[in-house]
Amino acid sequence: MIKVVIIGAGNVATHLYHCFNQAMEFNVVQVFNRNKDHLDFVEDPAKRNSDLSKIAEADLYLIAIKDEAIEDLSIKLKVKKGIVAHTSGSQDMNTLATFENYGVFYPLQTFSKTKAVDFKEIPICLEANSEPNLEFLKKAASIISDKIFEVNSEQRRALHLSAVFVNNFSNHLFALAEDYCKQNQLPFEILRPLIKETVSKIETLDPYSAQTGPALRNDQKTIAAHLEMLDEDNKKIYTILTESIQKLHGKKL
Amino acid sequence: MIKVVIIGAGNVATHLYHCFNQAMEFNVVQVFNRNKDHLDFVEDPAKRNSDLSKIAEADLYLIAIKDEAIEDLSIKLKVKKGIVAHTSGSQDMNTLATFENYGVFYPLQTFSKTKAVDFKEIPICLEANSEPNLEFLKKAASIISDKIFEVNSEQRRALHLSAVFVNNFSNHLFALAEDYCKQNQLPFEILRPLIKETVSKIETLDPYSAQTGPALRNDQKTIAAHLEMLDEDNKKIYTILTESIQKLHGKKL
């Protein structure tokens, strides 16, 4: 049984807690958060801790707090044995170099408090300061997920940036379309099946090959008609993405 | 039984043919295409037609050809009775005003030859030149789909433009991420579950509420770090989408 202490009470910490708590191979011995009021999600009150000097002994300490707070916390955290790993996509592993055994345990997913996720499907990106520590993290991660990747700090930053493109920016395009639908008395509902199919397509095709539309066809008439329908801000987005599609696919506007 | 003639042999025509052909309530009496070689998908060779003067009699003529060819074809197409409808997202209904009975039958979806689609889930946007014709199109459309919408020509153009945002542009963001992953020796595989979840989220949340990320949090440190990692072209895309997120959500960069 792997003893785990989870540090944090945000979306990632909460989802990790529930996931580890359900796995027989783990024993979540404690969850730490500065503010005890946010620890209600921890079933056993005895496992809630808001005093950093009373951190329990464990095999694995998972720091799932805001990026900018990791360094400060790691200075104050006294850990004798066990591996300390953060769950951040953008922080270097060496932020934890004050510990003897450390690494990164980065679940690449978007977490919302109210939405359940299936950890088996979540890629977990691992990095560690030694081969035995990496092996330990691999063993732990593979209990909860089928998708384990060894990823160095630089690659992890690249992944985090890619995640902004595929998640934050795509979702914003959906939000812009939602806004535009409202302006035209159209229910956003009509677009949902198309959005679903857009993603369903790239389960079998790579996105480069799945590309369609007026930019790819260099259909200047449709592009011009679309540009005329948009306000200045969205015209810029349309133009820059159209140019980018044509550049990636080797055409000129 | 509704007799249908399909005009065209592209992705939309092919998918419509298969869908109507499987529905008991329809009889696809003919499929027309200028080039007979492209009509192999039509099971019964007697129903393949490449001579516009030999168009069969039908209740419904569906024009599923390139936007720019619709007007020219509609001048040459001699139809005595029956309703003529095109399937285009961007062409005005009145392109078909030479006919007595006409309308629009626009399935809002991205079609690829090799990928099967479930028509029941595809929104079909209808418009017609008279109330009885609209009722007829509604009846026909509701046989193949559960999602029927009455949409005028202006709204349909807005939908078509929205479709470019949610489908073409989102897919391109996936392609840019794929490219960036390659540059960093990362398999695009790692991002697929995140992309899937991005879309799964908006099945229950509207995209505006589902937004997350550094732009929304106005996390200047992460934004600056990301910008430094990107080339000039992608920096522009990152900046313009970040600004757009903050504008839509009422924050300043």
Coordinates of C-alpha atoms in Angstrom, one line a residue:
Chain A
M1 CA 0.0 0.0 0.0
I2 CA 1.3 3.4 -1.0
K3 CA 0.9 6.1 1.6
V4 CA 0.0 9.4 0.1
V5 CA -0.2 13.0 1.4
I6 CA -2.0 15.4 -0.9
I7 CA -1.2 19.1 -0.6
G8 CA -3.9 21.4 -1.8
A9 CA -7.6 21.7 -2.0
G10 CA -8.3 23.0 -5.5
N11 CA -9.6 21.1 -8.6
V12 CA -6.6 18.9 -9.2
A13 CA -6.1 18.1 -5.5
T14 CA -9.8 17.2 -5.1
H15 CA -9.9 14.9 -8.1
L16 CA -6.6 13.3 -7.1
Y17 CA -7.9 12.7 -3.6
H18 CA -11.1 11.0 -4.8
C19 CA -9.1 8.9 -7.4
F20 CA -6.5 7.7 -4.9
N21 CA -9.1 7.2 -2.2
Q22 CA -10.9 4.7 -4.4
A23 CA -7.8 2.7 -5.3
M24 CA -7.1 -0.2 -3.0
E25 CA -3.4 0.2 -3.6
F26 CA -3.3 3.7 -2.0
N27 CA -3.9 5.0 1.4
V28 CA -4.4 8.8 1.5
V29 CA -3.1 9.4 5.0
Q30 CA -3.6 13.2 5.0
V31 CA -4.7 16.2 2.9
F32 CA -3.1 19.5 3.8
N33 CA -4.4 22.9 3.0
R34 CA -3.7 26.2 4.8
N35 CA -7.4 26.9 5.0
K36 CA -9.1 24.0 6.8
D37 CA -12.5 25.2 5.6
H38 CA -11.7 24.0 2.1
L39 CA -11.0 20.5 3.2
D40 CA -14.6 19.3 3.6
F41 CA -14.2 17.0 0.6
V42 CA -11.9 14.8 2.7
E43 CA -14.2 12.2 4.2
D44 CA -12.3 11.4 7.4
P45 CA -11.9 14.6 9.5
A46 CA -8.8 13.1 11.1
K47 CA -7.1 13.3 7.8
R48 CA -7.7 17.0 7.3
N49 CA -4.6 19.1 8.2
S50 CA -3.9 22.8 8.0
D51 CA -0.7 22.8 10.1
L52 CA 2.4 22.4 8.0
S53 CA 4.4 21.3 11.0
K54 CA 2.1 18.3 11.4
I55 CA 2.5 16.7 7.9
A56 CA 2.1 13.0 8.1
E57 CA 4.8 10.5 7.0
A58 CA 4.1 9.1 3.6
D59 CA 5.7 7.5 0.5
L60 CA 4.4 10.1 -1.8
Y61 CA 3.7 13.8 -1.3
L62 CA 1.7 15.4 -4.1
I63 CA 1.8 19.2 -4.3
A64 CA -1.3 20.2 -6.2
I65 CA -1.4 24.0 -5.5
K66 CA -1.0 27.1 -7.6
D67 CA 2.2 27.3 -9.6
E68 CA 3.4 30.5 -7.9
A69 CA 3.0 29.0 -4.4
I70 CA 5.0 25.8 -5.0
E71 CA 8.4 27.1 -4.3
D72 CA 7.4 28.9 -1.1
L73 CA 5.6 25.8 0.2
S74 CA 8.5 23.5 -0.7
I75 CA 10.8 25.6 1.5
K76 CA 8.5 25.2 4.5
L77 CA 7.7 21.5 3.9
K78 CA 9.7 19.2 6.1
V79 CA 9.8 15.7 4.6
K80 CA 12.2 13.1 5.9
K81 CA 11.6 10.3 3.5
G82 CA 9.2 9.7 0.6
I83 CA 9.1 11.3 -2.8
V84 CA 7.8 14.9 -3.3
A85 CA 6.2 15.6 -6.6
H86 CA 4.3 18.6 -8.0
T87 CA 1.4 18.4 -10.5
S88 CA 2.1 21.5 -12.4
G89 CA 2.5 21.7 -16.2
S90 CA 4.7 24.8 -16.2
Q91 CA 6.9 24.6 -13.2
D92 CA 10.4 23.1 -13.5
M93 CA 11.1 19.9 -11.6
N94 CA 14.0 21.6 -9.9
T95 CA 11.7 23.9 -8.0
L96 CA 11.7 20.9 -5.6
A97 CA 15.5 20.3 -5.6
T98 CA 15.6 21.1 -1.8
F99 CA 14.2 17.5 -1.3
E100 CA 16.2 14.4 -1.6
N101 CA 13.6 12.5 -3.7
Y102 CA 11.5 14.6 -6.0
G103 CA 9.7 14.6 -9.3
V104 CA 6.7 15.7 -11.3
F105 CA 3.3 14.0 -11.5
Y106 CA 1.4 16.1 -14.1
P107 CA -2.1 14.9 -15.1
L108 CA -2.7 16.5 -18.5
Q109 CA -6.4 17.4 -18.3
T110 CA -8.8 20.2 -17.6
F111 CA -10.4 19.8 -14.2
S112 CA -13.7 21.3 -13.0
K113 CA -15.0 20.8 -9.5
T114 CA -18.4 19.7 -10.7
K115 CA -17.4 17.4 -13.6
A116 CA -16.2 13.9 -12.9
V117 CA -13.3 12.6 -14.9
D118 CA -12.0 9.1 -15.7
F119 CA -8.4 9.0 -14.6
K120 CA -7.8 5.8 -16.6
E121 CA -8.0 8.1 -19.7
I122 CA -5.9 10.9 -18.4
P123 CA -2.2 11.0 -19.6
I124 CA 0.1 11.4 -16.6
C125 CA 3.4 13.0 -17.4
L126 CA 6.2 11.9 -15.1
E127 CA 9.7 13.1 -14.4
A128 CA 12.0 12.3 -11.4
N129 CA 15.4 13.2 -10.1
S130 CA 16.6 9.5 -10.2
E131 CA 15.8 6.3 -12.0
P132 CA 14.4 4.6 -8.8
N133 CA 12.2 7.6 -8.1
L134 CA 10.9 7.5 -11.7
E135 CA 10.1 3.8 -11.4
F136 CA 8.2 4.5 -8.2
L137 CA 6.2 7.3 -9.8
K138 CA 5.5 5.1 -12.8
K139 CA 4.2 2.3 -10.5
A140 CA 2.0 4.8 -8.7
A141 CA 0.7 6.5 -11.8
S142 CA -0.1 3.3 -13.6
I143 CA -2.5 2.2 -10.8
I144 CA -4.8 5.1 -11.6
S145 CA -4.1 5.7 -15.4
D146 CA -3.5 3.6 -18.5
K147 CA -1.6 6.5 -20.1
I148 CA 1.8 7.1 -18.5
F149 CA 4.5 9.2 -20.3
E150 CA 8.0 10.2 -19.3
V151 CA 8.3 13.8 -20.1
N152 CA 11.1 16.2 -19.2
S153 CA 10.6 19.7 -17.9
E154 CA 11.0 21.4 -21.3
Q155 CA 8.6 19.1 -23.0
R156 CA 6.1 19.5 -20.2
R157 CA 6.2 23.3 -20.7
A158 CA 5.6 22.6 -24.4
L159 CA 2.6 20.3 -23.5
H160 CA 1.2 22.9 -21.2
L161 CA 1.4 25.5 -24.0
S162 CA -0.2 23.1 -26.4
A163 CA -3.0 22.5 -23.9
V164 CA -3.8 26.2 -24.0
F165 CA -4.2 26.0 -27.8
V166 CA -6.3 22.9 -27.9
N167 CA -8.4 23.6 -24.7
N168 CA -8.5 27.3 -23.8
F169 CA -8.4 28.7 -27.3
S170 CA -10.7 26.1 -28.9
N171 CA -13.2 26.6 -26.2
H172 CA -13.0 30.4 -26.7
L173 CA -13.8 29.8 -30.4
F174 CA -16.8 27.9 -29.3
A175 CA -17.7 30.9 -27.0
L176 CA -17.3 33.4 -29.9
A177 CA -19.6 31.2 -32.0
E178 CA -22.1 31.0 -29.1
D179 CA -22.0 34.8 -28.9
Y180 CA -22.4 35.2 -32.7
C181 CA -25.4 32.8 -32.6
K182 CA -27.1 34.8 -29.9
Q183 CA -26.7 38.0 -32.0
N184 CA -28.5 36.1 -34.8
Q185 CA -31.3 34.6 -32.7
L186 CA -29.9 31.1 -33.2
P187 CA -29.6 28.5 -30.5
F188 CA -26.0 27.4 -29.8
E189 CA -27.5 23.9 -29.7
I190 CA -27.4 23.7 -33.5
L191 CA -23.5 23.8 -33.4
R192 CA -23.0 21.1 -30.8
P193 CA -23.1 18.1 -33.1
L194 CA -20.6 19.8 -35.4
I195 CA -18.2 20.4 -32.5
K196 CA -18.6 16.8 -31.4
E197 CA -17.8 15.6 -34.9
T198 CA -14.8 17.9 -35.1
V199 CA -13.2 16.0 -32.2
S200 CA -14.6 12.6 -33.2
K201 CA -12.8 13.0 -36.5
I202 CA -9.4 13.3 -35.0
E203 CA -9.8 10.1 -33.1
T204 CA -9.0 8.4 -36.4
L205 CA -7.3 11.2 -38.5
D206 CA -4.5 13.5 -37.4
P207 CA -5.7 17.1 -37.3
Y208 CA -3.5 18.1 -40.2
S209 CA -5.3 15.6 -42.5
A210 CA -8.7 16.4 -41.0
Q211 CA -8.6 20.1 -42.0
T212 CA -11.4 21.3 -44.2
G213 CA -13.0 24.7 -45.0
P214 CA -12.7 27.8 -47.1
A215 CA -9.1 28.6 -45.9
L216 CA -7.8 25.2 -47.0
R217 CA -9.7 25.4 -50.3
N218 CA -8.5 29.0 -50.7
D219 CA -12.1 29.9 -51.4
Q220 CA -11.6 33.6 -51.7
K221 CA -15.3 34.4 -52.3
T222 CA -16.5 32.7 -49.1
I223 CA -13.6 34.2 -47.1
A224 CA -14.5 37.7 -48.4
A225 CA -18.1 37.2 -47.6
H226 CA -17.3 35.9 -44.1
L227 CA -15.0 38.8 -43.3
E228 CA -17.7 41.3 -44.3
M229 CA -20.1 39.7 -41.7
L230 CA -17.6 40.1 -38.7
D231 CA -16.8 42.9 -36.4
E232 CA -13.3 44.3 -36.3
D233 CA -12.0 42.0 -33.5
N234 CA -13.3 38.8 -35.0
K235 CA -12.2 39.8 -38.4
K236 CA -8.7 39.9 -37.1
I237 CA -9.1 36.4 -35.6
Y238 CA -10.6 35.1 -38.8
T239 CA -7.8 36.6 -40.9
I240 CA -4.9 35.4 -38.7
L241 CA -6.3 31.8 -38.5
T242 CA -7.0 31.7 -42.2
E243 CA -3.5 32.8 -43.0
S244 CA -2.1 30.3 -40.5
I245 CA -4.1 27.4 -42.1
Q246 CA -2.8 28.4 -45.5
K247 CA 0.7 28.7 -44.3
L248 CA 0.7 25.3 -42.6
H249 CA -0.8 23.7 -45.7
G250 CA 1.6 25.6 -48.0
K251 CA -0.8 27.9 -49.8
K252 CA -0.7 31.7 -50.2
L253 CA -3.6 34.0 -49.4
Chain B
M1 CA -43.0 7.2 -50.3
I2 CA -41.1 10.3 -51.2
K3 CA -39.3 10.2 -54.5
V4 CA -35.9 11.9 -54.4
V5 CA -33.4 12.9 -57.0
I6 CA -30.0 13.8 -55.7
I7 CA -27.8 16.1 -57.7
G8 CA -24.1 15.8 -57.0
A9 CA -21.5 13.2 -56.1
G10 CA -19.4 14.9 -53.4
N11 CA -19.3 14.2 -49.7
V12 CA -22.7 15.7 -48.9
A13 CA -24.4 14.0 -51.9
T14 CA -22.9 10.6 -51.1
H15 CA -23.9 10.8 -47.4
L16 CA -27.4 11.9 -48.3
Y17 CA -27.8 9.2 -50.8
H18 CA -26.8 6.5 -48.3
C19 CA -29.1 8.0 -45.6
F20 CA -32.1 8.3 -47.9
N21 CA -31.5 4.9 -49.5
Q22 CA -31.7 3.2 -46.1
A23 CA -34.9 5.0 -45.1
M24 CA -38.1 3.1 -46.0
E25 CA -40.0 6.3 -46.5
F26 CA -37.7 7.4 -49.4
N27 CA -37.1 6.2 -52.8
V28 CA -34.0 7.6 -54.4
V29 CA -35.0 7.4 -58.0
Q30 CA -31.9 8.9 -59.5
V31 CA -28.5 10.5 -58.7
F32 CA -27.2 13.0 -61.2
N33 CA -23.6 14.0 -61.8
R34 CA -22.0 15.5 -64.9
N35 CA -19.2 13.0 -64.6
K36 CA -20.7 9.4 -64.5
D37 CA -17.4 8.0 -63.2
H38 CA -18.1 9.5 -59.8
L39 CA -21.4 7.8 -59.5
D40 CA -20.1 4.4 -58.5
F41 CA -21.5 4.8 -55.0
V42 CA -25.0 4.5 -56.4
E43 CA -25.9 0.8 -56.0
D44 CA -28.3 0.5 -58.9
P45 CA -26.6 1.5 -62.2
A46 CA -30.0 2.4 -63.7
K47 CA -30.3 5.2 -61.3
R48 CA -27.0 6.8 -62.3
N49 CA -27.5 9.7 -64.6
S50 CA -25.1 12.2 -66.2
D51 CA -27.5 13.7 -68.8
L52 CA -29.3 16.8 -67.4
S53 CA -32.1 16.4 -70.0
K54 CA -32.9 13.0 -68.5
I55 CA -33.6 14.1 -64.9
A56 CA -36.3 11.8 -63.4
E57 CA -39.6 13.0 -62.0
A58 CA -39.5 13.3 -58.2
D59 CA -41.1 15.0 -55.2
L60 CA -37.8 16.4 -54.0
Y61 CA -34.6 17.5 -55.8
L62 CA -31.6 17.9 -53.6
I63 CA -28.8 20.0 -55.1
A64 CA -25.6 19.0 -53.2
I65 CA -22.9 20.5 -55.4
K66 CA -20.3 23.3 -55.0
D67 CA -21.8 26.6 -54.0
E68 CA -20.5 28.4 -57.1
A69 CA -22.1 25.9 -59.4
I70 CA -25.7 26.0 -58.0
E71 CA -26.9 29.0 -59.9
D72 CA -25.6 27.7 -63.3
L73 CA -27.1 24.3 -62.7
S74 CA -30.5 25.6 -61.6
I75 CA -30.9 27.5 -64.9
K76 CA -30.3 24.3 -66.8
L77 CA -32.4 22.0 -64.6
K78 CA -35.9 21.5 -65.9
V79 CA -38.3 20.4 -63.2
K80 CA -42.0 20.4 -63.7
K81 CA -43.2 19.5 -60.2
G82 CA -41.6 18.7 -57.0
I83 CA -39.5 20.9 -54.6
V84 CA -36.0 21.9 -55.5
A85 CA -33.7 22.5 -52.5
H86 CA -30.0 23.1 -52.2
T87 CA -27.9 22.0 -49.3
S88 CA -25.5 24.9 -49.0
G89 CA -24.8 26.9 -45.9
S90 CA -23.8 30.1 -47.6
Q91 CA -26.1 30.4 -50.7
D92 CA -29.2 32.4 -50.6
M93 CA -32.5 30.5 -51.0
N94 CA -33.4 32.8 -53.9
T95 CA -30.6 31.3 -56.0
L96 CA -33.4 28.8 -56.8
A97 CA -36.2 31.4 -57.5
T98 CA -36.5 30.2 -61.1
F99 CA -38.4 27.2 -59.7
E100 CA -42.0 27.2 -58.6
N101 CA -41.3 25.3 -55.4
Y102 CA -37.9 25.7 -53.7
G103 CA -36.1 25.8 -50.5
V104 CA -33.0 25.0 -48.5
F105 CA -32.1 21.7 -46.9
Y106 CA -28.8 22.4 -45.1
P107 CA -27.3 19.6 -42.9
L108 CA -24.9 21.4 -40.5
Q109 CA -22.1 18.9 -40.3
T110 CA -18.6 18.3 -41.6
F111 CA -18.6 15.3 -44.0
S112 CA -15.7 13.2 -45.0
K113 CA -16.0 10.4 -47.6
T114 CA -14.5 7.8 -45.3
K115 CA -16.2 8.7 -42.1
A116 CA -19.8 7.5 -41.4
V117 CA -22.1 9.9 -39.7
D118 CA -25.3 9.5 -37.8
F119 CA -27.9 11.7 -39.5
K120 CA -30.3 11.5 -36.5
E121 CA -27.8 13.7 -34.7
I122 CA -27.2 16.2 -37.6
P123 CA -29.2 19.5 -37.4
I124 CA -31.0 20.1 -40.6
C125 CA -31.7 23.8 -41.3
L126 CA -34.7 24.3 -43.5
E127 CA -36.1 27.2 -45.4
A128 CA -38.8 27.3 -48.2
N129 CA -40.6 29.7 -50.5
S130 CA -44.0 28.8 -49.1
E131 CA -45.6 27.4 -46.0
P132 CA -46.7 24.1 -47.7
N133 CA -43.2 23.6 -49.1
L134 CA -41.7 24.2 -45.6
E135 CA -44.0 21.6 -44.2
F136 CA -43.0 19.2 -46.8
L137 CA -39.3 19.7 -46.1
K138 CA -39.9 19.4 -42.4
K139 CA -41.7 16.1 -43.0
A140 CA -38.8 14.8 -45.2
A141 CA -36.1 16.0 -42.9
S142 CA -37.6 14.6 -39.7
I143 CA -37.5 11.1 -41.2
I144 CA -33.7 11.2 -41.2
S145 CA -32.9 13.5 -38.3
D146 CA -34.2 14.4 -34.9
K147 CA -32.9 17.9 -35.1
I148 CA -34.9 20.1 -37.4
F149 CA -34.5 23.9 -37.4
E150 CA -36.3 26.6 -39.4
V151 CA -33.5 29.0 -40.4
N152 CA -33.7 32.0 -42.8
S153 CA -30.9 32.7 -45.3
E154 CA -29.2 35.4 -43.2
Q155 CA -29.2 33.1 -40.1
R156 CA -27.9 30.3 -42.2
R157 CA -24.9 32.4 -43.4
A158 CA -24.3 33.2 -39.7
L159 CA -24.3 29.5 -38.9
H160 CA -22.0 28.7 -41.7
L161 CA -19.5 31.3 -40.5
S162 CA -19.9 30.0 -36.9
A163 CA -19.2 26.5 -38.3
V164 CA -15.8 27.8 -39.6
F165 CA -14.9 29.0 -36.1
V166 CA -15.9 25.9 -34.2
N167 CA -14.8 23.3 -36.8
N168 CA -12.1 24.7 -39.2
F169 CA -10.4 27.0 -36.8
S170 CA -10.5 24.7 -33.8
N171 CA -9.2 21.9 -35.9
H172 CA -6.4 24.1 -37.0
L173 CA -5.5 24.9 -33.4
F174 CA -5.3 21.1 -32.9
A175 CA -3.0 20.9 -36.0
L176 CA -0.8 23.7 -34.6
A177 CA -0.5 21.8 -31.3
E178 CA 0.3 18.6 -33.2
D179 CA 3.1 20.5 -35.1
Y180 CA 4.4 22.0 -31.9
C181 CA 4.4 18.5 -30.2
K182 CA 6.4 17.1 -33.1
Q183 CA 9.0 19.9 -32.7
N184 CA 9.3 18.8 -29.1
Q185 CA 9.5 15.0 -29.7
L186 CA 6.1 14.5 -28.1
P187 CA 3.3 12.2 -29.4
F188 CA 0.1 14.2 -30.2
E189 CA -1.6 11.2 -28.5
I190 CA -1.0 12.9 -25.1
L191 CA -3.3 15.7 -26.1
R192 CA -6.3 13.7 -27.4
P193 CA -8.0 13.1 -24.0
L194 CA -7.8 16.8 -23.2
I195 CA -9.4 17.7 -26.6
K196 CA -12.1 15.1 -25.9
E197 CA -12.8 16.5 -22.5
T198 CA -12.8 20.1 -23.9
V199 CA -15.8 19.1 -26.0
S200 CA -17.4 16.8 -23.4
K201 CA -17.5 19.7 -21.0
I202 CA -19.7 21.9 -23.2
E203 CA -22.3 19.1 -23.4
T204 CA -23.3 20.3 -19.9
L205 CA -21.8 23.8 -19.7
D206 CA -22.1 26.6 -22.2
P207 CA -18.7 27.5 -23.7
Y208 CA -18.6 30.9 -22.0
S209 CA -18.9 29.3 -18.5
A210 CA -16.5 26.4 -19.4
Q211 CA -13.6 28.8 -20.2
T212 CA -10.4 28.3 -18.1
G213 CA -6.7 29.1 -18.5
P214 CA -4.1 31.8 -18.1
A215 CA -5.9 34.3 -20.3
L216 CA -9.1 34.1 -18.1
R217 CA -7.1 34.2 -14.9
N218 CA -5.1 37.1 -16.3
D219 CA -2.0 35.1 -15.3
Q220 CA 0.6 37.4 -16.8
K221 CA 3.6 35.3 -15.8
T222 CA 2.3 32.2 -17.6
I223 CA 1.2 34.3 -20.6
A224 CA 4.7 35.9 -20.8
A225 CA 6.4 32.5 -20.5
H226 CA 4.2 31.1 -23.3
L227 CA 4.8 34.0 -25.6
E228 CA 8.5 33.5 -25.3
M229 CA 8.3 29.9 -26.4
L230 CA 6.4 30.6 -29.6
D231 CA 7.5 31.7 -33.1
E232 CA 6.3 35.0 -34.5
D233 CA 3.2 33.6 -36.3
N234 CA 2.0 31.6 -33.3
K235 CA 2.8 34.4 -31.0
K236 CA 0.3 36.6 -32.9
I237 CA -2.4 33.9 -32.6
Y238 CA -1.7 33.5 -28.9
T239 CA -1.9 37.2 -28.3
I240 CA -5.0 37.8 -30.3
L241 CA -6.9 34.9 -28.8
T242 CA -5.8 35.9 -25.3
E243 CA -7.0 39.5 -25.8
S244 CA -10.2 38.2 -27.2
I245 CA -10.8 35.9 -24.2
Q246 CA -10.2 38.8 -21.8
K247 CA -12.4 41.1 -23.8
L248 CA -15.3 38.7 -23.9
H249 CA -14.9 38.1 -20.2
G250 CA -14.5 41.7 -19.4
K251 CA -10.8 41.9 -18.3
K252 CA -7.9 44.0 -19.5
L253 CA -4.5 42.6 -20.6

